[in-house]
GROMACS .gro file of C-alpha atoms in nm:
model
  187
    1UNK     CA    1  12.001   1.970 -12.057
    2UNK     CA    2  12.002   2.299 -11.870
    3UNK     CA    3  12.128   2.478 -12.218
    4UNK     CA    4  11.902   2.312 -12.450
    5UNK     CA    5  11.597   2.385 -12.192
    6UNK     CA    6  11.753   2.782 -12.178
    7UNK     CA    7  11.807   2.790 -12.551
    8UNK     CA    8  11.435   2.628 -12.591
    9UNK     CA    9  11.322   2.916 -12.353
   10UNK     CA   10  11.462   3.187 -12.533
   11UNK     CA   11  11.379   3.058 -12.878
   12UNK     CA   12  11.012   3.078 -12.789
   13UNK     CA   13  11.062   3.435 -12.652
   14UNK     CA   14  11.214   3.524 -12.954
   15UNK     CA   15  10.926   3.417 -13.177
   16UNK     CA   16  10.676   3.575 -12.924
   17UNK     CA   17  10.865   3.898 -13.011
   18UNK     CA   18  10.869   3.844 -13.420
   19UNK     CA   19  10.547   3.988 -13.541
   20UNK     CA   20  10.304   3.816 -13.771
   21UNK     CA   21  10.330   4.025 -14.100
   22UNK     CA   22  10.081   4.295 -14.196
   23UNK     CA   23   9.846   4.239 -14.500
   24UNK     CA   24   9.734   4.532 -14.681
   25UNK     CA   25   9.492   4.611 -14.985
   26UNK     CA   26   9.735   4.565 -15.297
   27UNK     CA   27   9.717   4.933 -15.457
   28UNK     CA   28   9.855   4.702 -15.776
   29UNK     CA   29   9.648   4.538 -16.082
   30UNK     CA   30   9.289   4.498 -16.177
   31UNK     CA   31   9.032   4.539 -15.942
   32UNK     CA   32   8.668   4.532 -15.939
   33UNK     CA   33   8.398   4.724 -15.858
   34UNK     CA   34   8.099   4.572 -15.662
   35UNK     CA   35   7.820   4.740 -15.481
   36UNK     CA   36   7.640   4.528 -15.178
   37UNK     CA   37   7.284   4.575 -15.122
   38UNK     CA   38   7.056   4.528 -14.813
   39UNK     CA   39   6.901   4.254 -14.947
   40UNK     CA   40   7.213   4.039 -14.977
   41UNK     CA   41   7.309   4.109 -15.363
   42UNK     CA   42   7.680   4.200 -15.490
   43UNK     CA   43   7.665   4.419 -15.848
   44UNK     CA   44   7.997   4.423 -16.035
   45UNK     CA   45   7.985   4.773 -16.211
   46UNK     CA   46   8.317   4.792 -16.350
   47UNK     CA   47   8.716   4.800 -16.309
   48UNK     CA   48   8.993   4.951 -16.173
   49UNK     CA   49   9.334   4.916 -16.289
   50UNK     CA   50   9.609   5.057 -16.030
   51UNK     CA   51   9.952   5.108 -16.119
   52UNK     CA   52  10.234   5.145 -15.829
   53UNK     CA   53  10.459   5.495 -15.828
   54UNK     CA   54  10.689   5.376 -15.614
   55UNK     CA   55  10.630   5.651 -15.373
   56UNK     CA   56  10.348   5.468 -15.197
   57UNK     CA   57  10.072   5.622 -15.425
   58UNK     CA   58   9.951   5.469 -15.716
   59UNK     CA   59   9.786   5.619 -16.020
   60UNK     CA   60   9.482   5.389 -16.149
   61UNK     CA   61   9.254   5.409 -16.431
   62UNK     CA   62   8.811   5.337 -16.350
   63UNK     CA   63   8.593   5.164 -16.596
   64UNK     CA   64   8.254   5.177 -16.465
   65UNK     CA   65   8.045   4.932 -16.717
   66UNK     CA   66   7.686   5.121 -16.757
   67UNK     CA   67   7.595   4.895 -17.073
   68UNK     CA   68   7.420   4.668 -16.711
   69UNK     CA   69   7.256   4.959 -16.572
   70UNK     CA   70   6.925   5.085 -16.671
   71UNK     CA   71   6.900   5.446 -16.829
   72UNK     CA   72   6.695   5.729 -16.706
   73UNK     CA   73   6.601   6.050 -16.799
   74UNK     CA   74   6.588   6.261 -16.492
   75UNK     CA   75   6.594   6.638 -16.547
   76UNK     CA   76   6.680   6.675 -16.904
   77UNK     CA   77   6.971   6.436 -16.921
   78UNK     CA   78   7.020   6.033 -16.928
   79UNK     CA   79   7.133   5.869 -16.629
   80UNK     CA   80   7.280   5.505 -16.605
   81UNK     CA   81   7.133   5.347 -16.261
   82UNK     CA   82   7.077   5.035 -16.054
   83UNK     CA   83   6.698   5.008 -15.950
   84UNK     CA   84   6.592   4.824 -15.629
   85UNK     CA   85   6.383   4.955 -15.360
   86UNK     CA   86   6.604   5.320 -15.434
   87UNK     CA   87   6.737   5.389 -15.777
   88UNK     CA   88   7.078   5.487 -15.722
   89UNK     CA   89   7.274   5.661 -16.032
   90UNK     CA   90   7.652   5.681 -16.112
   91UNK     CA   91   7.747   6.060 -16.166
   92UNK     CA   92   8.075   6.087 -16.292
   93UNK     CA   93   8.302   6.367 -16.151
   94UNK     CA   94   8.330   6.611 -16.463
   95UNK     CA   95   8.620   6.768 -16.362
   96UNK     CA   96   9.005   6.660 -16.458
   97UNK     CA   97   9.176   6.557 -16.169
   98UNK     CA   98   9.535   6.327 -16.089
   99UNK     CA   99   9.375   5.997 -16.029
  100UNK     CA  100   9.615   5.907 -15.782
  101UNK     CA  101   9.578   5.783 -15.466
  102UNK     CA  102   9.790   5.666 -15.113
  103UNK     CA  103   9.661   5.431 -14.831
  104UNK     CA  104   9.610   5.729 -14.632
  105UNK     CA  105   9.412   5.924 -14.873
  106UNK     CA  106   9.172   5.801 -15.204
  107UNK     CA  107   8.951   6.088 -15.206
  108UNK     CA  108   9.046   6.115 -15.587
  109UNK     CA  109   8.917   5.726 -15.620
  110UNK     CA  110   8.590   5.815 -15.405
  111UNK     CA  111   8.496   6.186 -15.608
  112UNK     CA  112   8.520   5.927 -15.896
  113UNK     CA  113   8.255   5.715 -15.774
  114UNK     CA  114   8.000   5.967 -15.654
  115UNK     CA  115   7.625   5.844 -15.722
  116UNK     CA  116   7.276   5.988 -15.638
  117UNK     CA  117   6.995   5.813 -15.539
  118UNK     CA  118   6.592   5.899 -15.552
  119UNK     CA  119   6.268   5.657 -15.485
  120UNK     CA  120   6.120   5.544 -15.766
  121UNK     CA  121   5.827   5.744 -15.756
  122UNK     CA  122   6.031   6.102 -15.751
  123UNK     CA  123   6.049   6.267 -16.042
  124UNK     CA  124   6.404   6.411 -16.222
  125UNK     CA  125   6.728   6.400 -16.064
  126UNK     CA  126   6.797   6.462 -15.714
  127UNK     CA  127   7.109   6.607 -15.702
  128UNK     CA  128   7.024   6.691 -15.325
  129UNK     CA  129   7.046   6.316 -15.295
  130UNK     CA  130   7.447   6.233 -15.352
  131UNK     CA  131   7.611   5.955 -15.230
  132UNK     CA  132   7.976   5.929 -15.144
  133UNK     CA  133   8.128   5.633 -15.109
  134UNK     CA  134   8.428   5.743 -14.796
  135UNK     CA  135   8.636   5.407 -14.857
  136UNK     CA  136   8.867   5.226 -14.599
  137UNK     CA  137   9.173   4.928 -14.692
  138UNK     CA  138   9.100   4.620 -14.584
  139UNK     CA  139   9.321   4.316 -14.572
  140UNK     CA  140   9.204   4.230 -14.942
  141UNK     CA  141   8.934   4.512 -15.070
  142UNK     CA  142   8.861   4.862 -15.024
  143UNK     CA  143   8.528   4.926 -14.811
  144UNK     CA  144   8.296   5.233 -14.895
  145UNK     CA  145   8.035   5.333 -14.664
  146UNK     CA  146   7.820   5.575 -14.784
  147UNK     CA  147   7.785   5.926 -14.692
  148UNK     CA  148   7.529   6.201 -14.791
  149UNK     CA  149   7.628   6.510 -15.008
  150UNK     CA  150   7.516   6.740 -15.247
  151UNK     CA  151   7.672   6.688 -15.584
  152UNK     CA  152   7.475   7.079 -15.688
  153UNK     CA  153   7.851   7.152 -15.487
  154UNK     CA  154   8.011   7.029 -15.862
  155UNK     CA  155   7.781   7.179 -16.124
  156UNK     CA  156   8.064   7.452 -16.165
  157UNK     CA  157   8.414   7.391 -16.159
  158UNK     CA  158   8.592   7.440 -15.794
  159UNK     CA  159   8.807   7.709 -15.758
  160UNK     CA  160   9.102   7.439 -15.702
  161UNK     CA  161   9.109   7.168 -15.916
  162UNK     CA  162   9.404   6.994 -15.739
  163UNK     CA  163   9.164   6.963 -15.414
  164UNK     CA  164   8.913   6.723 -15.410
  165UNK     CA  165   8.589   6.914 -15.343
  166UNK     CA  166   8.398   6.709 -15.054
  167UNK     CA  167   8.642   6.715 -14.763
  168UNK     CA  168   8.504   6.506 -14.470
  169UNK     CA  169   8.306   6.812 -14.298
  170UNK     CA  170   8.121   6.833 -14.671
  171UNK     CA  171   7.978   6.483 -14.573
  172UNK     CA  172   7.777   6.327 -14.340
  173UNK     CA  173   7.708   5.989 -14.232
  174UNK     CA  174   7.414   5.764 -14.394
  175UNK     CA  175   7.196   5.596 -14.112
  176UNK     CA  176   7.239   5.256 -14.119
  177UNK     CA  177   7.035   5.068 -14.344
  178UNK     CA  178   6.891   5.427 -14.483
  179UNK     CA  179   7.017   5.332 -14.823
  180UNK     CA  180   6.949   5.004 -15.056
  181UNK     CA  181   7.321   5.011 -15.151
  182UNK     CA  182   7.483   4.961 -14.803
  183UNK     CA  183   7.856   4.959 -14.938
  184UNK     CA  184   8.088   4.956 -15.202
  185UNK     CA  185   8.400   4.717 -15.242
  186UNK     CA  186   8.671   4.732 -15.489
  187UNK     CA  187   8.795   4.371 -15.458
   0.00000   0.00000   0.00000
């Protein structure tokens, strides 16, 4: 009885020890792209297909879907936008880049999803206005908060196209509940 009762003892210290596994956002597959707003509502604006490299980065492919989003013609040029108390607009990055990312780093995936956004009373674009979506893995989506930049910073090519131009001293944090679009998930 004294060996069972030992071997009972040290089986439960052994399990104490084990760790419960990690979980991880899957950089594999098709993904999509939702925003969240303040006022409780998730917009699906497109895809993301990810493909593994096997060196812990993974290249993917975006398909933001603007047929849903209404067009306007801010400062000589059509922009596809959600409207809600701010109309926020996708801006595509123009620029060729790798379109890869690692856990530790999707600033690729984020310059990709860079948006602007301007009441609805403002006239033309305001560039001024960017939005950056700085996302974070979660155990089953990819979280973006959103930051304030100036996308003027991209209306000529940077001088390194290999670097991603808004390193995290180029942004700065969005109050809380300053914008209508509070995050972004790829889910």
């Amino acid at each position: 009885m004294r060996l069972s009762a030992k071997l009972s003892a040290g089986l439960a210290a052994g399990f104490l020890l084990v760790e419960a596994p990690a979980f991880a956002f899957d950089f594999k597959g098709d993904k999509t792209i939702v925003l969240h707003t303040r006022d409780g509502k998730d917009i699906a604006i497109g895809t993301i297909a990810f493909t593994p490299q096997g060196d812990g980065s993974a290249t993917y492919k975006l398909a933001v879907d603007t047929s849903k989003m209404k067009t306007f013609f801010l400062s000589m040029r059509d922009f596809k936008c959600e409207e809600g108390p701010d109309i926020q607009c996708f801006v595509a990055y123009p620029y060729k880049h790798p379109a890869v990312v690692k856990p530790s780093d999707l600033s690729w995936l984020e310059h990709d999803l860079l948006f602007f956004w301007k009441a609805p009373n403002d006239y033309g674009a305001k560039l001024q206005n960017g939005i950056y979506y700085a996302l974070k893995p979660t155990d089953h989506a990819l979280v973006g908060t959103p930051q304030a930049i100036d996308l003027n910073a991209i209306a000529a090519p940077p001088d390194d196209l290999k670097t991603p131009p808004y390193a995290p001293g180029d942004r700065d944090d969005s109050a809380q509940g300053s914008r209508w679009v509070e995050s972004l998930r790829i889910e």
